[in-house]
CSV table of C-alpha atoms in Angstrom, one decimal:
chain,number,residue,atom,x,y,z
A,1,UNK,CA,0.0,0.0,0.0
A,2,UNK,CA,1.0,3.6,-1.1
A,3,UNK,CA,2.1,5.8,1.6
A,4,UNK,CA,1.8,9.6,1.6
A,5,UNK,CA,5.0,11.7,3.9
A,6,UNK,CA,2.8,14.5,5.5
A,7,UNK,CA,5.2,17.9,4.9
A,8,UNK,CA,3.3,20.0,7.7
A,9,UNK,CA,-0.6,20.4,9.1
A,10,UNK,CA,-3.4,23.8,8.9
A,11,UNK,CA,-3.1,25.7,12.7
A,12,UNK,CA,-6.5,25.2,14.1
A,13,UNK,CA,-7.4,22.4,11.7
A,14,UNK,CA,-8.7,18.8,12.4
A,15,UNK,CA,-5.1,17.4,11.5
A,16,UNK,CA,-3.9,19.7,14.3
A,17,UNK,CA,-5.8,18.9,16.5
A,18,UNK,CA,-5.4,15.3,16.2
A,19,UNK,CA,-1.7,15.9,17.0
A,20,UNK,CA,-0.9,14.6,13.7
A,21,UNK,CA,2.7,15.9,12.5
A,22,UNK,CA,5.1,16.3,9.8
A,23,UNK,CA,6.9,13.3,9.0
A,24,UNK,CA,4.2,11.1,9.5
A,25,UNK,CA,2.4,9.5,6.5
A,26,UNK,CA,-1.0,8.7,5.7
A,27,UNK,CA,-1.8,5.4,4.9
A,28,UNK,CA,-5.5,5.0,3.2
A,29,UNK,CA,-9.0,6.6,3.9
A,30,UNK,CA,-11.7,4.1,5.4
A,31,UNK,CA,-9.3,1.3,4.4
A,32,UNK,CA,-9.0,2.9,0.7
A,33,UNK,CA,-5.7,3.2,-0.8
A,34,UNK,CA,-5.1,6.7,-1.9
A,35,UNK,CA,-3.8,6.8,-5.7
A,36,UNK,CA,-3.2,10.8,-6.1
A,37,UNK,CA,-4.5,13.8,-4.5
A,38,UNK,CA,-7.7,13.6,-6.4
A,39,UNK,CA,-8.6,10.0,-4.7
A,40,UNK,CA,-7.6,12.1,-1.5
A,41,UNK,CA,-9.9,15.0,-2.2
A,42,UNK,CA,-12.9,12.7,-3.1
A,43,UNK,CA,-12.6,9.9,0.3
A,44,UNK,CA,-11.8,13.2,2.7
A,45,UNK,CA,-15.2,14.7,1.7
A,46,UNK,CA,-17.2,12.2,4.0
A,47,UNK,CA,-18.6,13.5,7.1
A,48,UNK,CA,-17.7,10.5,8.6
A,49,UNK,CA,-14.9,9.0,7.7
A,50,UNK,CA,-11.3,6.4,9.2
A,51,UNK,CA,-7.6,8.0,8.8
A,52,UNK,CA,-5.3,5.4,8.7
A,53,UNK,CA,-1.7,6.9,9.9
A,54,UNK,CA,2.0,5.7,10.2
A,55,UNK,CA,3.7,7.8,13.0
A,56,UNK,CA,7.2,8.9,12.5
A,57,UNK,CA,7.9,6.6,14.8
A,58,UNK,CA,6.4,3.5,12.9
A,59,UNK,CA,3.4,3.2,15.1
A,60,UNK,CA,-0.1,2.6,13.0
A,61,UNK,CA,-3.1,4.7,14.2
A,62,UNK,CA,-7.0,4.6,12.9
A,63,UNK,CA,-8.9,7.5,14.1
A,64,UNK,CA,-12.5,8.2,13.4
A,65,UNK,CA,-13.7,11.4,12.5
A,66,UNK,CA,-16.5,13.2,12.2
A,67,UNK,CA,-16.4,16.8,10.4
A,68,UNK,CA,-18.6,18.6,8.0
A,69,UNK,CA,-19.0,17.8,4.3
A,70,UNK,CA,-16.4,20.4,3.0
A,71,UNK,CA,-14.3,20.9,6.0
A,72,UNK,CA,-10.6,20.3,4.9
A,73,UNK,CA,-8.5,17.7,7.1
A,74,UNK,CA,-5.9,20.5,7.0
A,75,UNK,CA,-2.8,17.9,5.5
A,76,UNK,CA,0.2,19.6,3.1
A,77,UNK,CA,1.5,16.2,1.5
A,78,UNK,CA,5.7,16.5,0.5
A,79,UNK,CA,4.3,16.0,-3.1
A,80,UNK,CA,1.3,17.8,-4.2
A,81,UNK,CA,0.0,15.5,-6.5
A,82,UNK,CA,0.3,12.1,-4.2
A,83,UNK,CA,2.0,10.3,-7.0
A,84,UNK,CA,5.0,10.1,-9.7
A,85,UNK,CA,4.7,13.0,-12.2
A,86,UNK,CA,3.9,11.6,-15.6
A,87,UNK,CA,6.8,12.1,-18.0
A,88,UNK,CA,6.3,12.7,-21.7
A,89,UNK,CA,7.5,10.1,-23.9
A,90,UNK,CA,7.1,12.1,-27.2
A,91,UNK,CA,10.0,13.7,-29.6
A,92,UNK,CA,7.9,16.7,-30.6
A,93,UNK,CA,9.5,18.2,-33.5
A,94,UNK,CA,9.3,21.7,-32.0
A,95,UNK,CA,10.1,20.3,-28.1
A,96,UNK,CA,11.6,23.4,-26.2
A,97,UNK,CA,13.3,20.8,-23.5
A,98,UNK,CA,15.2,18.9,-26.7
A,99,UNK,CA,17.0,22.1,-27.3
A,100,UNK,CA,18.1,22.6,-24.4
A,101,UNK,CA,22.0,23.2,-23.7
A,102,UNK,CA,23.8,20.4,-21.5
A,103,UNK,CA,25.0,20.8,-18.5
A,104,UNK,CA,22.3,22.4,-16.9
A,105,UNK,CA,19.9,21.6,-13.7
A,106,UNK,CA,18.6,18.1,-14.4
A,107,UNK,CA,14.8,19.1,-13.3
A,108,UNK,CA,15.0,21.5,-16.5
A,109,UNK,CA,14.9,18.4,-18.3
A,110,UNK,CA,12.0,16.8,-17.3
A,111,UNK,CA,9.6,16.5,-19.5
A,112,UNK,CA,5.5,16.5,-17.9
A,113,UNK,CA,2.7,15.5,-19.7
A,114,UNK,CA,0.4,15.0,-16.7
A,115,UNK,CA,-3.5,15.2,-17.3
A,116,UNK,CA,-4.0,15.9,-13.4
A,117,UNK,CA,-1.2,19.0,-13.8
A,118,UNK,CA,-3.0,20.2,-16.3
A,119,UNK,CA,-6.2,20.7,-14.1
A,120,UNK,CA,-4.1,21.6,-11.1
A,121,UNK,CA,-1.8,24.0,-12.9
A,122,UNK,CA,-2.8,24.7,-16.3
A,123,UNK,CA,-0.7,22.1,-18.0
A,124,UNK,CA,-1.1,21.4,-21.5
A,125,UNK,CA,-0.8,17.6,-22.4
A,126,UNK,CA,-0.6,15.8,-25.6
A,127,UNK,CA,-3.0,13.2,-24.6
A,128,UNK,CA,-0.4,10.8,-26.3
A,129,UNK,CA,0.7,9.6,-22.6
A,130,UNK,CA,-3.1,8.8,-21.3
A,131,UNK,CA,-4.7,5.9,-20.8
A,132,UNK,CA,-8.3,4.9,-20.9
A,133,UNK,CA,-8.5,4.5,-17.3
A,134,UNK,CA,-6.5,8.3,-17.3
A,135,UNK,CA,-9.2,9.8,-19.2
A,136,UNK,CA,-12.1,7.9,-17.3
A,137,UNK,CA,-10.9,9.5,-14.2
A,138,UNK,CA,-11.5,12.9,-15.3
A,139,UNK,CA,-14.8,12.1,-16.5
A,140,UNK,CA,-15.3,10.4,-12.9
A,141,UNK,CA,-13.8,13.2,-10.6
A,142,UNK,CA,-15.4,16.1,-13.1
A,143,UNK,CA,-11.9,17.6,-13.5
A,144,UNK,CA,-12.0,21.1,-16.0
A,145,UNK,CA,-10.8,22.4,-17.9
A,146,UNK,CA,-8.0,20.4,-19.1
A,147,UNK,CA,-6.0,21.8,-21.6
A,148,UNK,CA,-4.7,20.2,-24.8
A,149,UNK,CA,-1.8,20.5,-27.1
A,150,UNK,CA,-3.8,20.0,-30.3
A,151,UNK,CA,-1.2,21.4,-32.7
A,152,UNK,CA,-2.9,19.9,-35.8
A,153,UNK,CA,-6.3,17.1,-36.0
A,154,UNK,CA,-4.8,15.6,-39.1
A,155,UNK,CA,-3.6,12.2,-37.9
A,156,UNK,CA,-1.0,11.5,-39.8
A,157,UNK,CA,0.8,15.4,-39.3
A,158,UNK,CA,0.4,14.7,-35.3
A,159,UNK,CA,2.2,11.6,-35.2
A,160,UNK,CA,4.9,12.8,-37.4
A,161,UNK,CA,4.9,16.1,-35.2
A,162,UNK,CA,4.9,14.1,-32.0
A,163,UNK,CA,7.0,11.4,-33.3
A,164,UNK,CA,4.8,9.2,-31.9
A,165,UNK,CA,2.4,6.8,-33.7
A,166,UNK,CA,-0.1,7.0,-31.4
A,167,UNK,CA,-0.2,10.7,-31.4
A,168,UNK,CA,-3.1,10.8,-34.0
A,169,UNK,CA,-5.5,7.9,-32.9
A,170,UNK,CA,-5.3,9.8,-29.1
A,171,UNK,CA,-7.6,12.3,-30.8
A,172,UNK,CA,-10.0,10.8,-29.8
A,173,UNK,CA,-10.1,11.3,-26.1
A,174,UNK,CA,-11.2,14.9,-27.1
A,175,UNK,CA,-14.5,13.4,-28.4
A,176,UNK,CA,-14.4,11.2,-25.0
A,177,UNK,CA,-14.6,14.0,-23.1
A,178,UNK,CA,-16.7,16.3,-25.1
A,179,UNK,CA,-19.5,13.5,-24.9
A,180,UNK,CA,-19.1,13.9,-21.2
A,181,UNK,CA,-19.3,17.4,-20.9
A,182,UNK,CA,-15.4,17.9,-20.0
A,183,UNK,CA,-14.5,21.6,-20.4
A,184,UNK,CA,-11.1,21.9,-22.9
A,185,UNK,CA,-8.9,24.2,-23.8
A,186,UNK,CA,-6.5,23.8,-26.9
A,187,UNK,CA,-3.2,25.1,-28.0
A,188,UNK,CA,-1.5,24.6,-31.3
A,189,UNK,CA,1.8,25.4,-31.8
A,190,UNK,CA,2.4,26.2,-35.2
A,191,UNK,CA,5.8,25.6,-37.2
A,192,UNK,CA,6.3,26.3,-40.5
A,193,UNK,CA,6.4,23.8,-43.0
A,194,UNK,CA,4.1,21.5,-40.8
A,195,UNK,CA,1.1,22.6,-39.4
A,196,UNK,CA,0.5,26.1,-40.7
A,197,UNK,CA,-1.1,27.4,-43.6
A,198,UNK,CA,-4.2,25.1,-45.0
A,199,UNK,CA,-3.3,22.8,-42.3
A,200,UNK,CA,-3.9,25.4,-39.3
A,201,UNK,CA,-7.1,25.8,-41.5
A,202,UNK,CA,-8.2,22.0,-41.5
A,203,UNK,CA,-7.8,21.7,-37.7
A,204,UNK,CA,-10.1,25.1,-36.8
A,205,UNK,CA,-12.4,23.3,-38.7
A,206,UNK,CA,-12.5,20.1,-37.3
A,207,UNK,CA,-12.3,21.2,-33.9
A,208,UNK,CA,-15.8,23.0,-34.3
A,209,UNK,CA,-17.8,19.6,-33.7
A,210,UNK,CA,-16.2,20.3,-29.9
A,211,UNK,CA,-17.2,23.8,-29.5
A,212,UNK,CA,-18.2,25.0,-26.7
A,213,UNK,CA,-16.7,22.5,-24.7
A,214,UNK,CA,-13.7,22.8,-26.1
A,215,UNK,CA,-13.3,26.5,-25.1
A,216,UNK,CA,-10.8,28.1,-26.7
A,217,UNK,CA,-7.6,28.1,-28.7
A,218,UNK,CA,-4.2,29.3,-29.0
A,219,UNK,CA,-2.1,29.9,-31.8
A,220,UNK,CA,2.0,29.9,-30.9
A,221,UNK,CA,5.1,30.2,-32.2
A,222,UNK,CA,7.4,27.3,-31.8
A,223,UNK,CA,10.1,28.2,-29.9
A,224,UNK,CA,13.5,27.7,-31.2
A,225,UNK,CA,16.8,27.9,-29.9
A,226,UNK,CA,19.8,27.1,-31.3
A,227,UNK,CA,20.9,23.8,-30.0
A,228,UNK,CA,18.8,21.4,-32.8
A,229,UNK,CA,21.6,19.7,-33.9
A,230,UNK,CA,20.3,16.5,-35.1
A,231,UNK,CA,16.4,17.9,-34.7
A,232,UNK,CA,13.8,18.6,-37.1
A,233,UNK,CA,14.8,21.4,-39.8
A,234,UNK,CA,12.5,24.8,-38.4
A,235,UNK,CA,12.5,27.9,-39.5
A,236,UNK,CA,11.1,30.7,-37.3
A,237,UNK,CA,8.0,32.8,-39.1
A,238,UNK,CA,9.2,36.2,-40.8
A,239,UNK,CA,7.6,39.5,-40.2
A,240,UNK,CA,5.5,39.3,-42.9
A,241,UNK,CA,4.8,35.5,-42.2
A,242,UNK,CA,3.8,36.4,-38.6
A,243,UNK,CA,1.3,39.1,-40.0
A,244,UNK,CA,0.0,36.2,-42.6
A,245,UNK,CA,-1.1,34.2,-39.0
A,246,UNK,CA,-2.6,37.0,-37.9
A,247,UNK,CA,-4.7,37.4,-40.6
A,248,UNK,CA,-5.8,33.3,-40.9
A,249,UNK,CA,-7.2,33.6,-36.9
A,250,UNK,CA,-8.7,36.6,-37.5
A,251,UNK,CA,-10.5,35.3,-40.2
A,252,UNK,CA,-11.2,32.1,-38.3
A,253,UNK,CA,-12.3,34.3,-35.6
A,254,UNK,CA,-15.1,35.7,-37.7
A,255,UNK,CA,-16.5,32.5,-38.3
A,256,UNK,CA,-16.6,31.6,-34.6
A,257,UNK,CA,-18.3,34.9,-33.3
A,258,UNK,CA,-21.4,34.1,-35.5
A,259,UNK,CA,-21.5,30.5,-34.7
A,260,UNK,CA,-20.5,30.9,-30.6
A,261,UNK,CA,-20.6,34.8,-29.9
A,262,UNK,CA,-16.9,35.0,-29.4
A,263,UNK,CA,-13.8,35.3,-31.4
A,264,UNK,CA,-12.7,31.8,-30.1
A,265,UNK,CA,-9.0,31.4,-31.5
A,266,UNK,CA,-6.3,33.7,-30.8
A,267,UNK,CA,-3.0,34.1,-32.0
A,268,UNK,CA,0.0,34.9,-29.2
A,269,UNK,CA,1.0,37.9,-28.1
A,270,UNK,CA,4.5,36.9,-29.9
A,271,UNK,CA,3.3,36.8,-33.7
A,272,UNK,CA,1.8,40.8,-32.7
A,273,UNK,CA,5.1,41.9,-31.8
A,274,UNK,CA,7.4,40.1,-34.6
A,275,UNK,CA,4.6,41.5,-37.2
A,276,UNK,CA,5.0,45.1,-35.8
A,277,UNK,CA,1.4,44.9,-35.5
A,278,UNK,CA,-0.5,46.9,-32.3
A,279,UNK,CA,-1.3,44.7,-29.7
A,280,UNK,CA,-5.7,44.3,-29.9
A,281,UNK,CA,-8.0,45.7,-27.6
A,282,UNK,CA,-9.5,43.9,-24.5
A,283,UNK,CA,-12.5,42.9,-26.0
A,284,UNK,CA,-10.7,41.0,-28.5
A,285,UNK,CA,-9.5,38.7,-26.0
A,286,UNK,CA,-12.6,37.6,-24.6
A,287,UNK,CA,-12.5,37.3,-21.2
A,288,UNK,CA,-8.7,36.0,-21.2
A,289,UNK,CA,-9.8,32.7,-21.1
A,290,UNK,CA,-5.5,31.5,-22.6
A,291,UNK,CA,-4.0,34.2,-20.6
A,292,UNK,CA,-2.0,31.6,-18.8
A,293,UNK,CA,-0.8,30.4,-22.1
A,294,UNK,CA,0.9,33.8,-22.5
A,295,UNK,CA,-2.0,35.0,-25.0
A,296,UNK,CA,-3.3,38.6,-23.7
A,297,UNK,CA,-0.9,38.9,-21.6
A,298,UNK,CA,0.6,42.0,-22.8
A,299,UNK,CA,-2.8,43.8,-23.5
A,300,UNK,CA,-3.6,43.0,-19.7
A,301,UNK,CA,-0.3,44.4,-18.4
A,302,UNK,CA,-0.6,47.3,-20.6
A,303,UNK,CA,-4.4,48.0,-19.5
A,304,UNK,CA,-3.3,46.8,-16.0
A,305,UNK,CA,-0.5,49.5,-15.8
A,306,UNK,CA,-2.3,52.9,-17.7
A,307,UNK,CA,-5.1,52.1,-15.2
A,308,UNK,CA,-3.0,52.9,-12.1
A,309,UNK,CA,-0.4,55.5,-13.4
A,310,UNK,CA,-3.8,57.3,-13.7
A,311,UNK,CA,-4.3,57.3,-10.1
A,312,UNK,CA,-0.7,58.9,-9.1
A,313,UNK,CA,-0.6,62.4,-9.1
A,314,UNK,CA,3.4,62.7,-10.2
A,315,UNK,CA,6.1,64.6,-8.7
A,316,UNK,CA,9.4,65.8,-9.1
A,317,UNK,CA,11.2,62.9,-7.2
A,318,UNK,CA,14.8,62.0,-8.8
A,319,UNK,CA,15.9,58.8,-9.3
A,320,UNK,CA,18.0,56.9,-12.0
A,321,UNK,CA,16.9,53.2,-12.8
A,322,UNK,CA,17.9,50.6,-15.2
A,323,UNK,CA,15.1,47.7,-16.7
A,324,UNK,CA,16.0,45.2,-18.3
A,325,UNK,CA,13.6,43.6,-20.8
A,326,UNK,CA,14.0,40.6,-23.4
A,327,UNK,CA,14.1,42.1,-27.3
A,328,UNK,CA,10.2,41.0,-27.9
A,329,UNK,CA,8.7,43.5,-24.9
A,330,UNK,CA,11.3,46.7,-25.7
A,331,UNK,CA,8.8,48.5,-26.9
A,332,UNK,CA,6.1,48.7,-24.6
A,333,UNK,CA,8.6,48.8,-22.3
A,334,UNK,CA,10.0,52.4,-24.0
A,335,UNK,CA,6.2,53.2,-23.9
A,336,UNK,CA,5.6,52.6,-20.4
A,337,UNK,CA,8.8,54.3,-18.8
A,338,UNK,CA,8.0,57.5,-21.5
A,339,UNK,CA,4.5,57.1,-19.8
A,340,UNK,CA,5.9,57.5,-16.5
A,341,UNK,CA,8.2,60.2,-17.5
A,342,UNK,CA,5.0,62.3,-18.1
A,343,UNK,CA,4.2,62.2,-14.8
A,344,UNK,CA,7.5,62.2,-12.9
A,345,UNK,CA,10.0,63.9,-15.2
A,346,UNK,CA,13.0,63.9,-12.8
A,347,UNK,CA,13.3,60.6,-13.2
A,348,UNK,CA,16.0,58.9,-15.8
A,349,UNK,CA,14.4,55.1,-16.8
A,350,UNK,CA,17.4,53.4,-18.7
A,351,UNK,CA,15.5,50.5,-21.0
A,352,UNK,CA,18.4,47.9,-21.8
A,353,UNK,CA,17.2,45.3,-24.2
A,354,UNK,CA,18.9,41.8,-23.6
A,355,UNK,CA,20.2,39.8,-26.6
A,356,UNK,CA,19.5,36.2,-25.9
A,357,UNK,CA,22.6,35.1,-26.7
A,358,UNK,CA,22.6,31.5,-24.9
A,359,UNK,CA,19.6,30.4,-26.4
A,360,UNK,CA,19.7,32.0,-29.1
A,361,UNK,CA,18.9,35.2,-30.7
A,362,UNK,CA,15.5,33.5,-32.1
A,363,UNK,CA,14.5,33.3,-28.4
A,364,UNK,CA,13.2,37.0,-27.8
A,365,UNK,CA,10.6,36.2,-24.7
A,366,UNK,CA,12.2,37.9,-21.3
A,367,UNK,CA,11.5,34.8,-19.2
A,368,UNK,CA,14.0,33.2,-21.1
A,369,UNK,CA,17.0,35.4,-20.1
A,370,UNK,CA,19.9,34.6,-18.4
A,371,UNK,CA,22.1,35.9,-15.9
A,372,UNK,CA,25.2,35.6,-17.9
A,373,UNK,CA,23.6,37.6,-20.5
A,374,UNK,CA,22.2,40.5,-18.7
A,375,UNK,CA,26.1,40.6,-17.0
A,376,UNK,CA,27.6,40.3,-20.3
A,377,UNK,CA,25.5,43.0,-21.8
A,378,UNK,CA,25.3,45.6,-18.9
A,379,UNK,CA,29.1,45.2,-18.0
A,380,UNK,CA,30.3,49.3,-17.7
A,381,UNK,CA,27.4,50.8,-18.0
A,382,UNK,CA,25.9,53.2,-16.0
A,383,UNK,CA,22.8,51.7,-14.1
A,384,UNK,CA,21.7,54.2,-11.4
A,385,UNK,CA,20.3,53.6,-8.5
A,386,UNK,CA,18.8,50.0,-9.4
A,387,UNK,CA,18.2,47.5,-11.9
A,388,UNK,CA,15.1,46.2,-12.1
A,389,UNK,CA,14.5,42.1,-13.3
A,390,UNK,CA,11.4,40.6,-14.0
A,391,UNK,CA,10.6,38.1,-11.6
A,392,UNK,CA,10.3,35.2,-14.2
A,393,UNK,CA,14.0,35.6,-15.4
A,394,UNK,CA,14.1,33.8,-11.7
A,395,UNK,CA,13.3,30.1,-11.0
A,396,UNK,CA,10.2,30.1,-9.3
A,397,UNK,CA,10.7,31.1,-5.6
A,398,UNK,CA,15.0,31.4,-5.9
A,399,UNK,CA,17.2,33.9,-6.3
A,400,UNK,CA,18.6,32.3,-9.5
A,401,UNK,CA,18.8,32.5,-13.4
A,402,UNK,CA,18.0,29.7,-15.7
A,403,UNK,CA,21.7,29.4,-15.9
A,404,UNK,CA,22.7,29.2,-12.2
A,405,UNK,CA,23.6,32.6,-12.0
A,406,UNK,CA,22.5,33.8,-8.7
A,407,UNK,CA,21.3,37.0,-7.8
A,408,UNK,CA,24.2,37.7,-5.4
A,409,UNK,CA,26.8,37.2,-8.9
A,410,UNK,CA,24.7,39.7,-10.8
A,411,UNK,CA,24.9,42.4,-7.8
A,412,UNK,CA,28.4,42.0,-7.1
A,413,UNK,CA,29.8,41.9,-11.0
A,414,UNK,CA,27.7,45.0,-12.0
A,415,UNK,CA,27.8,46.7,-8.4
A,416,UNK,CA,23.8,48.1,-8.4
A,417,UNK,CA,21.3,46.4,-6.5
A,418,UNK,CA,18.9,44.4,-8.5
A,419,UNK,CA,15.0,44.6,-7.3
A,420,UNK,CA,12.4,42.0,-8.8
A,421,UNK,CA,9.4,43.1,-10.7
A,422,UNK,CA,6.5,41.4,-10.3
A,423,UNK,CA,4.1,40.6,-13.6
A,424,UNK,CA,1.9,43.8,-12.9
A,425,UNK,CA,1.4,46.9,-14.1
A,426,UNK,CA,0.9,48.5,-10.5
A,427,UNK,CA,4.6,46.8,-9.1
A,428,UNK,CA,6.9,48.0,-12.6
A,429,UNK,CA,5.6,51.7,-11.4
A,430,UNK,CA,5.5,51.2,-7.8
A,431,UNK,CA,9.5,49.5,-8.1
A,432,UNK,CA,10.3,52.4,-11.0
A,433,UNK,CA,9.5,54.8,-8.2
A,434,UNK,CA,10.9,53.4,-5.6
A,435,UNK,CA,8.0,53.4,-3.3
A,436,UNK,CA,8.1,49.8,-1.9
A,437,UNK,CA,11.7,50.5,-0.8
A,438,UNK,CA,11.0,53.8,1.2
């Protein structure tokens, strides 16, 4: 039987009170082994109900319990999920993790394709590494939206996309769920040559059938760096090409506001800044529903930040500070620090656009920077008071860069003290300012 190492327990909650600690581990649920955390959610709803625990110490306890229906037991588990991530056993032809450079931290290589990450934390799988008994469990436990890396329905195209000669035939869990009322997103990510074109075409329309259960859609850029020796043969899409894409979804998006009332498909916020073409309005976006996909994000930022440099009433406060953006955000980054200017025109905003030079100068995103490259590039240079870094140049919740740079390395080589933006409008002024550090 599966045991579950208990990390810490909820003050006040019924684990607490039970005298249940960390480093004990929870055995089953009225005698129930517990798969993942979405067998634990289900058998911890009971008002009535047995915890089976293994102290620290190795001694077994069963303790009865009696709660309300949707009163939490107040556990934190060592792993969220109760159970092995699911790796991804595909050689996508556009993979991001297959161009990576070696040498690096061995959890950047690990490739998820988890069904329950994507409902937990907005995960998009392939479907290719599912089983029945995978997608039966969604249907069972009601778990929505999950969200699908579509990138073409031609069969034949996915498997030779995925490398995988499954890939097509696993289309069909997408009908599974739609029969059972499973809310989907979908993503494609287009590469040239493969899935674009007539092909991006064929795939709008045979998703439709789905509609509205399958929600919405992306429309990406593949990501390339330059470490594909031995990989597929990609191309990244020209200006003009990205402005083609542009015009396919929005055509495509006609079709879907009079059949569904919204535009449906959208293309990233990436093929609007390679095209030179004006990021749309809000509306366009309908409700954001693949902002976590990176698609509206800039349009919300933008919205996000005009809406509270209207509340501050300027000064003439004098400050210098350096930002430091990735090459595909420079200019609404110029636009925002002019728009601040406005307002506080004693104040000198340095915008330093970072070359990706480790990955590659195809890789333009700023959460893709590095520390050796911003050191590299802003080596000499004049940099004022402070240099402010997006916070996801960081790994999540550590002071380093994607190259083990830490933040420490940066401050001491370039002698200015780095302060982390937060992905809002409301923190790039506050931290231009300087008003969270008074």
């Amino acid at each position: 039987m599966r045991k579950h190492l208990i990390k810490d327990v909820v003050q006040n909650s019924i684990a607490d009170q039970l005298e249940i600690k960390n480093g004990d581990y929870l055995l089953s649920i009225d005698g129930k082994e517990i798969k993942d955390i979405f067998d634990y959610h289900l058998l911890s709803e009971s008002e009535n109900l047995t915890l089976e625990i293994e102290a620290s110490d190795g001694e077994i306890w069963e303790i009865d319990i009696e709660k309300d229906e949707d009163q939490d037991l107040g556990l934190i588990f060592d792993n969220e999920l109760l159970d092995e991530y699911k790796s991804c056993t595909n050689k996508c032809i556009f993979c991001f993790i297959d161009q990576m450079p070696p040498g690096m931290r061995e959890t950047l290589y690990f490739k998820d394709d988890d069904s329950r990450l994507s409902f937990i934390q907005g995960n998009y799988v392939t479907l290719t590494n599912m089983t029945d008994d995978d997608v039966d469990r969604i249907i069972r436990y009601n778990l929505s939206p999950i969200n699908i890396s579509v990138h073409t329905m031609d069969k034949e195209l996915r498997c030779k996309m995925l490398n995988n000669r499954f890939a097509g035939d696993k289309l069909e869990y997408i009908k599974k769920l739609n029969d059972n009322n499973i809310t989907m997103n979908a993503q494609i990510v287009l590469c040239k040559g493969y899935n674009d074109k007539e092909k991006l075409d064929e795939t709008l329309e045979k998703m439709m059938p789905y509609v509205p259960n399958l929600k919405s859609c992306s429309v990406v850029p593949a990501g390339l760096t330059k470490f594909r020796e031995g990989l597929a043969e990609l191309e990244p899409f020209t200006k003009e090409e990205a402005k083609e894409v542009i015009a396919q979804v929005d055509k495509w998006q006609k079709v879907f506001k009079e059949k569904i009332g919204i535009n449906y498909v959208y293309a990233a916020d990436e093929f609007y800044m390679m095209s030179d073409t004006p990021i749309p309005e809000e509306d366009y976006y309908d409700g954001y529903p693949q902002i976590e996909n990176g698609v509206g994000m800039t349009r919300s930022y933008l919205n996000e930040f005009y809406d509270y440099l209207d509340s501050y009433e300027g000064d003439d406060r004098v400050r210098t500070v350096s930002v430091v953006t990735g090459e595909l955000f420079y200019n609404c980054s110029l636009e925002m620090a002019d728009a601040i200017n406005k307002k506080y025109p004693n104040i000198d905003i340095k915008v330093y656009k970072i070359i990706n030079d480790f990955f590659g100068h195809t890789i333009t995103v700023t959460g893709l920077l590095v520390g050796k490259d911003i050191i590299d590039q802003l080596k000499g240079k004049d940099l004022g008071d402070e240099l402010l870094l997006p916070a996801n140049t960081l790994k999540w919740g550590e002071d380093i860069f994607l190259d083990d740079v830490s933040l420490d390395e940066l401050k001491d080589v370039l002698q200015t003290t780095p302060v982390i933006v937060k992905s809002n409008g409301k923190d790039f002024i506050d931290k231009i300012l300087g008003e969270e550090n008074e």
